[in-house]
């Protein structure tokens, strides 16, 4: 199978520059990096991709069982690293991809040598002695929100959204075209994201790690950022003065500065 | 594919059923229904005219057996008339050529009492 | 278009002027009043979500005062927790990338508890350098629409659940049918000393039990019995007859292995069982194999079944006629025709059901027929029974749509390289 087209892998930046692998989170695709990727590509080999089931990936490769847990997404990352024979990779994971990066780094320690986590949370649901910020009912409510907004999704739009525009006129009808995802697939990704518990996996991290959090983030509150920072020995915690869960969109300059400073210190 | 057509003609010796078209799994049930609906008196003879039967498979053979059982139950006789070559071949293989009396075609005039 | 100030265009005629005046009187709303009491909610937020401006309509829906909200609450504070996650993972990124988002369905929380389903659309207002400054959002009351949509969703979920259930049921049924079908056939043919046997069963439809059957089993130390046949019809009723037929023939053979006697017993059983109502009958060949020196003696009888085919070592293929044998089960007593042959080394006896000869081929959909079968078989002389079955299976597959009936095949042959001739060289 051609991994590059399966995961819609795009590569920019100088060929022999240090490698950055940018992994999007739940809810969107590699478009999430559009405000930071061009600047990063000036000094780094920037690899972007869509998880199978997201963006312009090959939907026929999607499998409900494989992508029901974060391991399936980590497998995508590992397969991309192997297909491009990437070495000395700094893995930049947004949101849930931070934990995917942890799993991928454990699977290919010879390829992934540092982790940058943007808005990480190892576990979203509260449990005794741990505050993730959400209850199981909250997650049900999210799934309901997803369902409500699927009404705007239609199968005829899928080819356009997924990048097979044999009917280009449909593209103009799309309003929220970025990040549109097949409802059934998004549901599986949502469950894998919000119902997984990667706290034990965090303890396996033994590569230099940057934890990048926003000062106001409902999804990954500051106490969760502090938890991640505490569990990973030697990790660095940087708090951006930003609201929301996507600093690479809402505060791209600050995000870039924190990223490049951390990576610069590694080499 | 031509559908099955059956025309019933009443004669002095008993009903003559002219069967035309294809007799297979999808049409055999129709013929069975027609045949078992025929009123037969003891000593009468039920004639199945197969001159215009285009195709017949094992489901059709079952329908002939149903016709025979219906006739026997009414103490009537049964005959197959103008049996096409391929059907005759099946009747020989299955031994039914000994059970039905087989007669050549008579070019009997078509009946006017139509059904199906 | 509603005008909120004096018309810039001079009135053109008396009638127009009076209409215009009437409109102006009606529409003397100021832009402010239009904003405050519009039939939808308006909201302006800073880029960090802080609410900077909100109209009266939305405040009324929320049940909050302006002082509580402006400068104190963020937009996401108005949403349910699930809605907040959706906002931060979908709405905000989309807005940031596109500069606008439209028709997103979320719930807003009312101050006194309870929720209002709404449809949200947002645009960003940019400064002269294109930097976003402000987010403007309209909020539509979508209670009725969302109730309807929820109903649609619920129905779709019910339909999907029903479909899943139906697929599972279908799978279970097919499994049950497959098990039942297998019970009508031997799991594997037993090894017969000095002979080779091979078989194949072609199923026309996985949903429908077929009525073809065959078997091969020992009678005593030196004799083996075999049979192959076809029950009329398909489906569970036919399968019930098939089952009755198979076990009747097996039992009858142990009692009296004479082929005509075995078929006669079967005839009696089937006729007695199905005399009334729906006729159920079968065609069958029943036979007995007996080793006689270097050859195998075959004694068989047919009840209305297509004749067996014998492929000889000398390259010929001929039918073994059994004329006059009647369908089994239609008459209280029936004639069955017996015949015998001998199989020498390299000879194979092939039994088949009429699915093979009644397959329809070519554009004219003509019957494959017994002449074509014999010609095909003539090319298979000098091959072992399992190779004959392989070739016949290939033939069946080549019929494609033309084969719509179940077909059973049984080949019994005497190998040319029998161990006692010493040609079975070790490999």
XYZ file of C-alpha atoms in Angstrom, chain C residues 113 318 379 388:
4
model
C -31.337 26.040 33.485
C -19.933 -43.243 -23.084
C -11.001 -35.037 -23.237
C -11.982 -34.965 -13.571
